[in-house]
Coordinates of C-alpha atoms in Angstrom, one line a residue:
Chain A
M1 CA -87.3 -196.5 182.1
T2 CA -88.6 -194.8 185.2
L3 CA -90.1 -196.7 188.0
N4 CA -93.4 -195.0 187.3
D5 CA -93.5 -196.1 183.7
T6 CA -92.5 -199.6 184.7
L7 CA -95.4 -199.8 187.0
L8 CA -97.8 -198.4 184.5
L9 CA -96.7 -200.5 181.6
S10 CA -96.7 -203.8 183.7
F11 CA -100.1 -202.8 185.0
R12 CA -101.4 -202.5 181.4
A13 CA -100.2 -206.0 180.7
V14 CA -102.0 -207.3 183.9
T15 CA -105.2 -205.7 182.8
S16 CA -104.9 -206.7 179.1
Y17 CA -104.7 -210.4 179.8
R18 CA -107.7 -210.5 181.9
A19 CA -108.7 -214.1 182.2
R20 CA -105.1 -215.1 182.9
S21 CA -104.6 -212.4 185.5
L22 CA -107.9 -213.1 187.2
L23 CA -107.1 -216.8 187.6
I24 CA -103.7 -216.1 189.2
I25 CA -105.1 -213.5 191.5
L26 CA -107.9 -215.9 192.5
A27 CA -105.3 -218.6 193.4
M28 CA -103.3 -216.1 195.5
A29 CA -106.4 -214.7 197.0
L30 CA -107.6 -218.1 198.1
G31 CA -104.3 -218.9 199.7
V32 CA -104.3 -215.7 201.7
A33 CA -108.0 -216.1 202.6
A34 CA -107.3 -219.6 203.7
V35 CA -104.6 -218.4 206.1
V36 CA -106.8 -215.6 207.5
M37 CA -109.9 -217.8 207.9
L38 CA -108.2 -220.9 209.3
T39 CA -106.2 -218.9 211.9
A40 CA -109.4 -217.0 212.7
L41 CA -111.0 -220.3 213.4
G42 CA -108.1 -221.6 215.4
D43 CA -107.6 -218.5 217.4
G44 CA -111.4 -218.2 217.9
A45 CA -111.4 -221.7 219.4
R46 CA -108.4 -220.7 221.6
R47 CA -110.2 -217.6 222.8
Y48 CA -113.5 -219.4 223.3
V49 CA -111.9 -222.1 225.6
V50 CA -109.8 -219.4 227.5
N51 CA -112.9 -217.3 228.0
Q52 CA -114.9 -220.3 229.3
F53 CA -112.1 -221.2 231.7
S54 CA -111.7 -217.7 232.9
S55 CA -115.4 -217.3 233.5
I56 CA -115.5 -220.0 236.3
G57 CA -113.5 -217.7 238.6
T58 CA -110.5 -215.4 239.0
N59 CA -107.1 -216.4 240.5
L60 CA -108.6 -219.8 241.3
I61 CA -106.6 -222.6 243.1
A62 CA -108.1 -226.0 243.7
V63 CA -107.0 -228.6 246.2
M64 CA -108.0 -232.2 245.8
P65 CA -107.1 -235.2 247.9
G66 CA -104.6 -237.6 246.7
R67 CA -101.3 -237.0 245.0
A68 CA -101.0 -237.2 241.2
E69 CA -97.6 -238.8 240.6
T70 CA -96.0 -238.3 237.2
S71 CA -93.1 -240.6 238.0
G72 CA -92.3 -243.5 240.4
A73 CA -94.8 -245.5 242.5
F74 CA -97.9 -244.0 243.9
L75 CA -97.0 -243.2 247.6
G76 CA -100.2 -244.5 249.1
T77 CA -100.0 -247.9 247.4
T78 CA -96.4 -248.6 248.3
M79 CA -97.2 -247.7 252.0
G80 CA -100.3 -249.6 252.0
R81 CA -102.3 -246.6 252.8
T82 CA -105.0 -244.6 251.0
P83 CA -104.3 -240.8 250.9
R84 CA -105.6 -238.9 253.8
D85 CA -108.9 -237.2 253.7
L86 CA -109.2 -233.6 253.0
T87 CA -111.3 -232.3 255.7
L88 CA -113.2 -229.1 256.7
K89 CA -110.5 -228.4 259.2
D90 CA -107.9 -228.3 256.4
A91 CA -110.2 -225.8 254.6
Q92 CA -110.3 -223.6 257.6
L93 CA -106.6 -223.7 258.0
I94 CA -106.2 -222.5 254.4
G95 CA -108.7 -219.9 255.0
R96 CA -106.5 -218.3 257.5
L97 CA -103.6 -217.9 255.1
P98 CA -102.9 -214.2 254.2
Q99 CA -102.8 -214.8 250.4
V100 CA -106.2 -216.3 250.5
K101 CA -109.1 -213.9 249.7
R102 CA -111.8 -216.6 250.2
Y103 CA -112.2 -220.3 250.1
A104 CA -115.1 -222.8 249.6
P105 CA -115.0 -226.4 250.6
L106 CA -116.9 -228.6 248.1
N107 CA -118.7 -231.9 248.2
V108 CA -120.4 -233.2 245.0
G109 CA -123.0 -235.9 244.8
V110 CA -126.3 -237.0 243.3
A111 CA -129.5 -237.1 245.2
E112 CA -133.2 -237.2 244.6
L113 CA -135.1 -233.8 244.7
S114 CA -138.7 -234.0 245.4
A115 CA -141.6 -231.6 245.9
E116 CA -145.3 -231.7 245.3
K117 CA -145.3 -235.2 243.5
R118 CA -142.4 -234.2 241.3
L119 CA -139.1 -235.9 241.7
R120 CA -135.8 -236.1 239.8
D121 CA -132.1 -236.9 240.3
V122 CA -129.9 -233.8 240.6
T123 CA -126.3 -232.9 241.0
V124 CA -125.8 -231.6 244.5
L125 CA -123.0 -229.2 245.5
G126 CA -122.4 -228.8 249.2
S127 CA -120.4 -225.7 250.1
T128 CA -120.4 -222.4 251.9
A129 CA -121.6 -218.9 250.9
D130 CA -118.4 -218.0 249.4
L131 CA -118.8 -220.6 246.6
I132 CA -121.1 -218.2 244.7
P133 CA -118.6 -215.4 244.3
I134 CA -115.6 -217.7 243.8
R135 CA -117.3 -219.5 241.0
H136 CA -118.6 -216.3 239.4
M137 CA -122.1 -217.7 239.9
N138 CA -125.1 -215.2 240.0
L139 CA -128.2 -215.5 242.0
A140 CA -131.3 -214.4 240.1
Q141 CA -133.3 -214.1 243.4
G142 CA -132.8 -214.6 247.0
S143 CA -129.5 -215.4 248.9
F144 CA -127.4 -218.3 250.1
L145 CA -126.5 -218.7 253.8
A146 CA -126.7 -215.0 254.4
H147 CA -126.2 -213.4 257.8
D148 CA -124.3 -216.3 259.5
S149 CA -127.1 -218.7 258.8
D150 CA -124.3 -221.3 257.9
H151 CA -126.1 -224.2 259.6
S152 CA -129.6 -223.7 258.3
A153 CA -131.1 -226.1 255.8
Q154 CA -131.1 -223.7 252.9
I155 CA -131.1 -224.7 249.2
I156 CA -130.3 -222.9 246.1
L157 CA -131.9 -224.2 242.8
G158 CA -130.6 -224.0 239.3
A159 CA -132.7 -221.8 237.0
K160 CA -134.1 -224.8 235.1
L161 CA -134.9 -226.8 238.3
A162 CA -136.7 -223.9 239.9
H163 CA -138.9 -223.6 236.8
E164 CA -139.5 -227.3 236.7
F165 CA -140.5 -227.8 240.3
F166 CA -142.4 -224.6 240.8
P167 CA -143.7 -223.6 237.4
A168 CA -146.6 -221.6 238.7
S169 CA -145.4 -219.9 241.8
N170 CA -142.2 -218.3 243.1
A171 CA -139.7 -221.0 244.3
I172 CA -138.3 -218.7 247.1
G173 CA -139.7 -219.7 250.5
Q174 CA -140.9 -223.1 249.3
R175 CA -140.0 -226.4 251.0
I176 CA -138.3 -229.0 249.0
R177 CA -136.9 -232.5 249.9
L178 CA -133.5 -233.8 249.0
D179 CA -133.5 -237.6 249.6
E180 CA -134.9 -237.6 253.3
S181 CA -134.0 -234.1 254.3
R182 CA -136.2 -231.0 254.0
F183 CA -134.8 -227.7 252.7
L184 CA -136.0 -224.2 252.4
V185 CA -135.4 -222.7 249.0
T186 CA -133.7 -219.3 249.6
G187 CA -132.2 -218.6 246.2
I188 CA -132.3 -219.3 242.5
L189 CA -129.3 -219.3 240.2
A190 CA -129.3 -217.0 237.2
P191 CA -129.4 -219.0 234.0
Q192 CA -125.9 -219.6 232.9
G193 CA -126.0 -222.7 230.8
E194 CA -123.2 -225.2 230.1
S195 CA -119.9 -224.3 231.7
M196 CA -116.9 -226.6 232.0
G197 CA -118.8 -229.8 231.7
Y198 CA -121.8 -229.3 233.7
N199 CA -124.9 -227.4 233.4
T200 CA -125.4 -224.9 236.4
D201 CA -129.0 -224.6 235.5
E202 CA -129.6 -228.1 236.7
I203 CA -127.8 -228.2 240.0
V204 CA -128.7 -227.5 243.6
I205 CA -126.4 -226.0 246.2
I206 CA -126.7 -226.9 250.0
P207 CA -124.6 -226.1 253.0
I208 CA -121.5 -228.3 253.4
D209 CA -122.6 -229.8 256.7
Y210 CA -125.8 -231.1 255.2
A211 CA -124.0 -232.4 252.0
Q212 CA -121.6 -234.3 254.1
S213 CA -124.3 -236.0 256.2
L214 CA -126.3 -236.5 253.0
F215 CA -123.5 -238.4 251.4
N216 CA -122.2 -239.8 254.7
T217 CA -118.6 -238.6 254.3
T218 CA -116.2 -236.3 256.2
S219 CA -113.9 -236.0 253.2
L220 CA -114.1 -233.0 250.9
F221 CA -114.2 -233.4 247.1
R222 CA -112.4 -230.2 246.5
I223 CA -111.3 -226.9 248.2
L224 CA -111.7 -224.0 245.9
I225 CA -109.5 -221.0 246.8
E226 CA -109.5 -217.5 245.5
A227 CA -106.1 -215.8 245.8
R228 CA -106.0 -212.1 246.7
S229 CA -104.4 -211.1 243.4
H230 CA -102.8 -212.7 240.4
S231 CA -99.3 -212.2 241.9
D232 CA -100.3 -214.1 245.1
I233 CA -101.2 -217.3 243.3
Q234 CA -97.8 -218.9 243.5
S235 CA -97.1 -218.0 247.1
A236 CA -100.6 -219.0 248.0
K237 CA -100.0 -222.4 246.3
T238 CA -96.7 -222.9 248.3
A239 CA -98.5 -221.8 251.5
I240 CA -101.4 -224.2 251.0
H241 CA -99.0 -227.0 250.2
D242 CA -96.9 -226.3 253.4
T243 CA -100.0 -225.9 255.6
L244 CA -101.6 -229.2 254.4
K245 CA -98.3 -231.1 254.6
Q246 CA -98.1 -230.0 258.3
S247 CA -101.7 -230.8 259.1
H248 CA -101.3 -234.2 257.4
D249 CA -98.1 -235.2 259.4
G250 CA -95.7 -234.4 256.7
E251 CA -97.3 -236.4 254.0
E252 CA -97.7 -234.6 250.6
D253 CA -100.9 -236.4 249.8
V254 CA -103.0 -233.5 248.1
T255 CA -102.8 -232.1 244.6
I256 CA -103.0 -228.4 244.0
I257 CA -103.8 -227.0 240.6
T258 CA -104.1 -223.4 239.6
Q259 CA -106.5 -222.1 237.1
D260 CA -103.6 -220.1 235.8
A261 CA -101.6 -223.1 235.0
V262 CA -104.4 -225.0 233.3
L263 CA -105.3 -221.9 231.4
N264 CA -101.8 -221.5 230.1
T265 CA -101.8 -225.1 229.0
F266 CA -104.9 -224.8 227.1
D267 CA -103.7 -221.5 225.7
R268 CA -100.4 -223.0 224.6
I269 CA -102.0 -226.2 223.0
L270 CA -104.6 -224.2 221.0
H271 CA -102.0 -221.7 220.0
A272 CA -99.9 -224.5 218.6
L273 CA -103.0 -225.8 216.8
T274 CA -103.6 -222.4 215.2
L275 CA -100.0 -222.2 214.1
A276 CA -100.2 -225.7 212.6
V277 CA -103.4 -224.7 210.7
A278 CA -101.7 -221.6 209.5
G279 CA -98.7 -223.6 208.2
I280 CA -101.1 -226.0 206.3
A281 CA -102.8 -223.0 204.8
A282 CA -99.5 -221.5 203.9
I283 CA -98.8 -224.5 201.6
S284 CA -101.6 -223.2 199.4
L285 CA -99.6 -219.9 199.2
A286 CA -96.6 -221.9 197.9
V287 CA -98.9 -223.5 195.3
A288 CA -100.1 -220.1 194.2
G289 CA -96.6 -218.9 194.0
I290 CA -95.6 -221.7 191.7
L291 CA -98.7 -221.0 189.6
I292 CA -97.4 -217.4 189.2
M293 CA -94.1 -218.6 188.1
N294 CA -95.7 -221.0 185.5
V295 CA -98.0 -218.3 184.1
M296 CA -95.2 -215.8 183.9
L297 CA -93.0 -218.2 182.0
V298 CA -95.9 -218.9 179.6
A299 CA -96.4 -215.2 179.2
I300 CA -92.8 -214.7 178.4
S301 CA -92.7 -217.3 175.7
Q302 CA -96.1 -215.8 174.3
R303 CA -94.6 -212.3 174.2
T304 CA -91.1 -213.2 173.0
P305 CA -91.4 -211.0 169.9
E306 CA -92.5 -208.1 172.0
I307 CA -89.5 -208.6 174.3
G308 CA -87.3 -208.6 171.1
L309 CA -88.8 -205.5 169.9
L310 CA -88.4 -203.7 173.1
K311 CA -84.7 -204.7 173.1
A312 CA -84.3 -203.6 169.4
I313 CA -85.6 -200.2 170.2
G314 CA -83.4 -199.7 173.2
A315 CA -84.6 -201.5 176.3
N316 CA -81.8 -202.9 178.3
A317 CA -81.9 -206.1 180.3
A318 CA -82.8 -204.4 183.5
D319 CA -85.8 -202.7 181.9
I320 CA -87.2 -206.0 180.6
R321 CA -86.6 -207.7 184.0
R322 CA -88.3 -204.9 185.9
L323 CA -91.2 -205.0 183.6
F324 CA -92.0 -208.7 184.1
F325 CA -91.1 -208.5 187.7
A326 CA -93.5 -205.7 188.3
E327 CA -96.1 -207.7 186.4
A328 CA -95.8 -210.6 188.7
L329 CA -95.7 -208.3 191.7
W330 CA -99.0 -206.6 190.6
L331 CA -100.6 -210.1 190.4
S332 CA -99.5 -211.2 193.8
L333 CA -100.3 -207.9 195.4
A334 CA -103.9 -207.9 194.0
G335 CA -104.2 -211.5 195.1
T336 CA -103.0 -210.7 198.6
V337 CA -105.3 -207.7 199.0
I338 CA -108.3 -209.5 197.7
G339 CA -107.4 -212.5 199.8
F340 CA -107.1 -210.4 202.9
F341 CA -110.6 -209.0 202.4
L342 CA -112.1 -212.4 201.4
G343 CA -110.6 -213.9 204.6
Q344 CA -111.9 -211.2 206.8
F345 CA -115.3 -211.6 205.2
G346 CA -115.1 -215.3 205.8
S347 CA -114.3 -214.7 209.4
L348 CA -117.3 -212.4 209.7
L349 CA -119.5 -215.1 208.3
L350 CA -118.0 -217.5 210.9
R351 CA -118.7 -215.2 213.6
L352 CA -122.4 -214.6 212.4
A353 CA -122.8 -218.4 212.2
Y354 CA -121.3 -219.2 215.6
P355 CA -121.7 -216.2 217.8
Q356 CA -120.0 -217.8 220.7
L357 CA -116.8 -218.3 218.7
P358 CA -114.7 -215.1 218.6
A359 CA -113.3 -215.9 215.1
W360 CA -110.9 -213.0 214.6
A361 CA -107.8 -213.7 212.7
P362 CA -104.8 -212.7 215.0
T363 CA -102.6 -209.9 213.6
W364 CA -99.4 -212.1 213.5
A365 CA -101.3 -214.5 211.2
I366 CA -102.6 -211.8 208.9
L367 CA -99.1 -210.2 208.6
A368 CA -97.5 -213.6 208.1
G369 CA -100.0 -214.6 205.5
I370 CA -99.5 -211.2 203.5
I371 CA -95.7 -211.4 203.8
V372 CA -95.5 -215.0 202.8
A373 CA -97.8 -214.3 199.8
L374 CA -95.8 -211.4 198.6
V375 CA -92.4 -213.1 199.1
T376 CA -93.7 -216.1 197.3
G377 CA -94.9 -214.0 194.5
I378 CA -91.5 -212.1 194.3
L379 CA -89.5 -215.3 194.4
A380 CA -91.7 -216.9 191.8
S381 CA -91.1 -214.0 189.4
L382 CA -87.4 -213.8 189.7
L383 CA -86.8 -216.7 187.3
P384 CA -89.2 -215.8 184.6
S385 CA -88.1 -212.2 184.5
S386 CA -84.5 -212.9 184.5
R387 CA -85.2 -215.4 181.6
A388 CA -87.0 -212.7 179.7
A389 CA -84.1 -210.2 180.3
R390 CA -81.6 -212.7 178.9
L391 CA -83.6 -213.3 175.6
D392 CA -81.4 -212.7 172.5
P393 CA -83.1 -209.9 170.5
V394 CA -82.4 -211.3 167.1
K395 CA -83.9 -214.7 168.0
A396 CA -86.8 -213.2 169.9
L397 CA -87.7 -210.9 167.0
G398 CA -87.6 -213.8 164.6
K399 CA -89.9 -215.9 166.6
K400 CA -93.5 -215.7 165.3
Chain B
M1 CA -71.2 -192.7 159.5
I2 CA -71.0 -196.5 159.2
H3 CA -67.6 -198.2 158.9
L4 CA -67.4 -201.8 158.7
A5 CA -63.9 -203.4 158.6
D6 CA -63.5 -207.1 157.8
I7 CA -66.6 -208.0 159.7
T8 CA -66.9 -211.8 160.1
R9 CA -69.8 -213.6 161.7
I10 CA -69.7 -217.4 162.1
F11 CA -72.7 -219.5 163.1
Q12 CA -72.4 -223.0 164.2
M13 CA -74.6 -225.4 162.5
G14 CA -74.1 -228.7 164.2
D15 CA -70.3 -229.3 163.9
Q16 CA -70.0 -227.1 160.8
S17 CA -69.1 -223.4 160.9
V18 CA -71.1 -221.4 158.4
Y19 CA -69.8 -217.9 157.5
A20 CA -72.8 -215.7 157.6
L21 CA -70.5 -212.8 156.9
N22 CA -67.0 -213.1 155.6
K23 CA -64.6 -210.2 156.0
V24 CA -67.2 -207.6 155.0
R25 CA -66.0 -204.1 154.4
L26 CA -68.5 -201.3 154.0
N27 CA -68.7 -197.6 154.4
I28 CA -71.9 -195.7 154.5
A29 CA -72.0 -191.9 154.7
V30 CA -74.5 -189.8 156.5
G31 CA -77.8 -189.4 154.6
E32 CA -77.1 -192.2 152.1
Y33 CA -79.9 -194.3 150.8
V34 CA -78.7 -197.9 150.5
S35 CA -80.6 -201.1 149.4
I36 CA -79.1 -204.5 150.2
M37 CA -80.2 -207.3 148.1
G38 CA -79.3 -211.0 147.9
P39 CA -80.9 -214.5 148.0
S40 CA -81.9 -216.0 151.2
G41 CA -78.9 -217.0 153.4
S42 CA -76.6 -214.5 151.6
G43 CA -76.0 -212.7 155.0
K44 CA -78.1 -209.5 154.4
S45 CA -80.1 -209.8 157.5
T46 CA -77.0 -210.7 159.6
L47 CA -75.4 -207.6 158.2
L48 CA -78.4 -205.5 159.0
N49 CA -78.5 -207.0 162.6
I50 CA -74.8 -206.1 163.0
I51 CA -75.2 -202.6 161.7
G52 CA -78.2 -202.3 164.1
L53 CA -76.1 -203.6 167.1
L54 CA -78.6 -206.5 167.6
D55 CA -75.7 -208.9 166.9
Q56 CA -72.0 -208.7 167.4
P57 CA -69.3 -209.7 164.8
D58 CA -66.9 -212.5 165.7
K59 CA -64.1 -210.6 164.0
G60 CA -63.6 -207.2 162.6
C61 CA -64.2 -203.6 163.6
Y62 CA -67.4 -201.5 163.5
E63 CA -67.5 -197.8 163.9
L64 CA -70.7 -195.9 164.1
D65 CA -71.0 -192.2 164.1
G66 CA -67.4 -191.8 164.8
K67 CA -67.3 -194.3 167.7
N68 CA -66.0 -197.7 167.8
V69 CA -68.9 -199.8 168.9
T70 CA -67.4 -203.3 168.3
D71 CA -67.0 -204.2 171.9
L72 CA -69.8 -202.4 173.7
T73 CA -71.6 -204.3 176.6
K74 CA -75.2 -205.3 176.1
D75 CA -76.6 -202.3 177.9
E76 CA -74.3 -199.9 175.9
Q77 CA -75.6 -201.5 172.7
A78 CA -79.1 -201.2 173.9
Q79 CA -78.6 -197.4 174.6
T80 CA -76.8 -196.9 171.2
R81 CA -79.7 -198.6 169.5
R82 CA -82.2 -196.5 171.3
D83 CA -80.4 -193.2 170.5
K84 CA -79.0 -193.7 167.0
I85 CA -81.0 -196.4 165.1
G86 CA -84.6 -196.8 164.2
F87 CA -85.8 -200.3 163.1
V88 CA -88.6 -201.0 160.6
F89 CA -89.7 -204.6 160.4
Q90 CA -91.7 -206.6 157.8
S91 CA -94.2 -207.7 160.4
F92 CA -94.4 -204.3 162.1
H93 CA -93.8 -205.6 165.6
L94 CA -96.3 -203.4 167.3
I95 CA -97.4 -204.3 170.9
P96 CA -100.9 -205.5 170.4
R97 CA -102.4 -204.4 173.7
L98 CA -101.2 -200.8 173.3
T99 CA -102.8 -198.1 171.2
A100 CA -101.1 -196.5 168.3
A101 CA -100.1 -193.5 170.3
E102 CA -98.7 -195.7 173.1
N103 CA -96.7 -197.8 170.7
I104 CA -95.1 -194.7 169.3
E105 CA -94.4 -193.4 172.9
I106 CA -92.4 -196.5 173.9
P107 CA -88.9 -195.2 172.8
L108 CA -89.6 -192.0 174.7
I109 CA -90.5 -194.0 177.8
L110 CA -87.2 -196.1 177.5
S111 CA -85.2 -192.9 177.3
E112 CA -87.0 -191.4 180.3
I113 CA -88.3 -188.3 178.6
P114 CA -90.8 -186.5 181.0
P115 CA -94.6 -187.3 180.2
D116 CA -95.5 -183.8 179.0
E117 CA -92.8 -183.7 176.5
R118 CA -93.7 -187.2 175.5
K119 CA -97.3 -186.3 174.8
S120 CA -96.5 -183.4 172.6
R121 CA -93.9 -185.3 170.6
V122 CA -96.3 -188.2 170.1
V123 CA -99.0 -185.8 168.8
E124 CA -96.4 -184.3 166.5
A125 CA -95.5 -187.8 165.1
L126 CA -99.1 -188.8 164.7
H127 CA -99.6 -185.6 162.6
A128 CA -96.5 -186.2 160.5
F129 CA -97.6 -189.7 159.6
D130 CA -101.3 -188.7 159.2
L131 CA -102.5 -191.0 162.0
Q132 CA -104.3 -188.5 164.2
S133 CA -107.6 -190.3 163.8
R134 CA -106.1 -193.6 164.7
A135 CA -104.2 -192.5 167.8
Q136 CA -106.4 -194.5 170.2
H137 CA -106.8 -197.6 168.0
R138 CA -105.0 -200.9 168.7
P139 CA -102.9 -202.5 166.0
A140 CA -105.6 -205.1 165.3
E141 CA -107.9 -202.3 164.4
L142 CA -105.4 -200.7 161.9
S143 CA -104.7 -201.6 158.2
G144 CA -101.3 -202.8 157.1
G145 CA -100.3 -199.5 155.9
Q146 CA -101.4 -197.8 159.1
R147 CA -99.5 -200.3 161.2
Q148 CA -96.3 -199.7 159.2
R149 CA -96.8 -196.0 159.5
V150 CA -97.1 -196.4 163.3
A151 CA -93.9 -198.6 163.2
I152 CA -92.1 -195.9 161.3
A153 CA -93.3 -193.1 163.7
R154 CA -92.0 -195.3 166.5
A155 CA -88.7 -195.8 164.7
T156 CA -88.2 -192.1 164.1
I157 CA -89.6 -190.5 167.2
L158 CA -86.1 -190.2 168.8
R159 CA -84.7 -188.8 165.6
P160 CA -82.2 -191.5 164.9
K161 CA -79.1 -191.2 162.7
A162 CA -80.0 -194.3 160.7
I163 CA -83.2 -196.2 159.8
L164 CA -82.7 -199.9 159.2
A165 CA -85.7 -201.5 157.3
D166 CA -85.9 -205.2 156.9
E167 CA -88.4 -205.9 154.0
P168 CA -90.5 -203.0 155.2
T169 CA -93.2 -203.5 152.3
G170 CA -93.1 -207.4 152.5
N171 CA -96.5 -207.5 154.2
L172 CA -98.1 -204.6 152.3
D173 CA -99.7 -204.5 148.9
H174 CA -98.0 -202.7 146.0
S175 CA -99.5 -199.2 146.2
I176 CA -99.4 -199.0 150.0
G177 CA -95.9 -200.3 150.0
A178 CA -95.0 -197.4 147.6
E179 CA -96.5 -195.0 150.0
V180 CA -94.6 -196.3 153.0
M181 CA -91.4 -196.2 151.0
M182 CA -92.1 -192.5 150.2
L183 CA -92.3 -191.8 153.8
L184 CA -89.0 -193.4 154.4
E185 CA -87.5 -191.6 151.5
A186 CA -88.7 -188.3 152.7
L187 CA -87.0 -189.0 156.0
C188 CA -83.7 -189.9 154.2
Q189 CA -84.0 -186.4 152.4
T190 CA -83.8 -184.7 155.7
G191 CA -80.4 -186.3 156.4
T192 CA -81.2 -189.7 158.0
T193 CA -79.3 -192.6 156.7
L194 CA -81.7 -195.2 155.2
I195 CA -80.7 -198.9 154.7
V196 CA -83.3 -201.3 153.3
V197 CA -82.9 -205.0 153.1
T198 CA -85.1 -206.6 150.4
H199 CA -85.8 -209.3 147.8
D200 CA -87.7 -206.8 145.7
R201 CA -85.8 -205.5 142.6
E202 CA -88.2 -202.7 142.1
L203 CA -87.9 -201.6 145.8
S204 CA -84.1 -202.0 145.6
A205 CA -84.0 -199.9 142.3
R206 CA -85.5 -196.8 144.3
A207 CA -82.2 -196.5 146.4
K208 CA -79.3 -194.4 145.3
R209 CA -76.8 -197.1 146.2
H210 CA -77.2 -200.8 145.7
I211 CA -75.3 -203.5 147.5
G212 CA -75.6 -207.1 146.3
M213 CA -74.7 -209.9 148.6
R214 CA -74.0 -213.6 148.1
D215 CA -72.5 -216.2 150.5
G216 CA -71.7 -213.7 153.3
K217 CA -69.8 -211.4 150.9
I218 CA -70.6 -208.1 149.2
V219 CA -70.5 -208.9 145.5
T220 CA -71.7 -205.7 143.9
D221 CA -71.8 -202.1 145.2
T222 CA -73.2 -199.7 142.6
S223 CA -74.3 -196.1 142.9

């Protein structure tokens, strides 16, 4: 029998037993769709987190006081000393390094913002003008510490705060109090919403000097650094480490983390999660495969007289084997194709329901899903088709 | 055409050996019309299966069309069945999901004849057996006589040397059975060997040569 005829005849069998075929195809399709949709969800979550994390800056390095030890005793406690402060001088030293494009010292605290009988507690960031570009923040209006006005009492308001305190008039140029100090509003942040844990619409930014006196500290909370390029990150990290060690009398009492490393960690964890989810979904493909085997075995016992007849009129074992094999192949192929589209449609619905989530199934997952489905279908049809091929024609014909 | 020499076929029934055929010798010439009669269990169906290469003897030698076919492999048997033998069964054995024309076409598909030629040969066969108007009907939509005509058309489409019919009229009423037999006999007159296995004395009487079987042996052979 030619390949063409084998495919045609087996296709006829698939379309003739409609209910049976539809049920198997559905089982296979759901398996493939599950792989596509769940990996779309997993990978969407990964991309969401990575995007969020990338949006806070480019080539970022953060320096924080104290050393995070992963083994052994904490240095400060054994020596009876607390870690050395991170100071503005340290920040300036870092700023001179050739790999550093710009840097921003940072202090964070809470203070009471008040103007015209309104008051509320706000998160205060104390920093320099470079904080805005480093953190990829945008000013909707005005400027921050422009033209060497580093030491003037300027304040930037988050979009929501500006609207709350000055609903009727433009906030720029207005005076506002932060605890006991008076500030001039020179800029308003563009609305940005939640990002990495806090809402930039409800913060204020003031110069670092004012923040340090407001919170009565000389120690910095962080130094944020932007490296010149992605390839400079590692050498910048080493240079910062050496500089601070030198300036802290040889003590390694700071922790330096790179955005890159954190990003990679997130990426790895969420990728592993996607893989795990894909694996779970693939179990449903194995179940569909067993279903195909089951149904094909039933089909063979139902069609035993037909197999006997085919053998009597001259079909050889290979013809019969190929016929049933092709039949199972059609079923798994149809299930796979339908499942693929079903999964893509499901992912589209996910994207429509959660626009922030880029729920696209990764290509590897789609390919793996399709290949696993087809291989399962093929494996599942080997046993039934070879059983059909082995049937004894006399017995097969005699069976009613 | 068919030479059976000391053909023995043994079936195991539990721990007992049953001789379905016991040293059967039989020669059938080209174009002969032979009926095989006998009670149930006399071995007539086993004999037909062995002649039709559906079954293999445990002992003996079988020569078909000048060729020793006793020790063919299963695939060679299948090929010989396809090219030289046509089967007609009591219960027709049509494939229910295929139309009459498609059922007739199957042997042509199995021997890989190109589609164009297949089509014209099927049309020819439909004509010969007066089934033109039934070509696109499925077996369930055909009468018993029509179904058996489709089965005969299928059995003869590759122009076999021999037609083996096992109770071909067993599921048909009397007049339709007679019509079917006339079709088979017409084929026999064109030189095809016809072997009919039956219980029916009247049917058997139509043949030129009558073989009687009992307990795995040929007991009568009259012309």
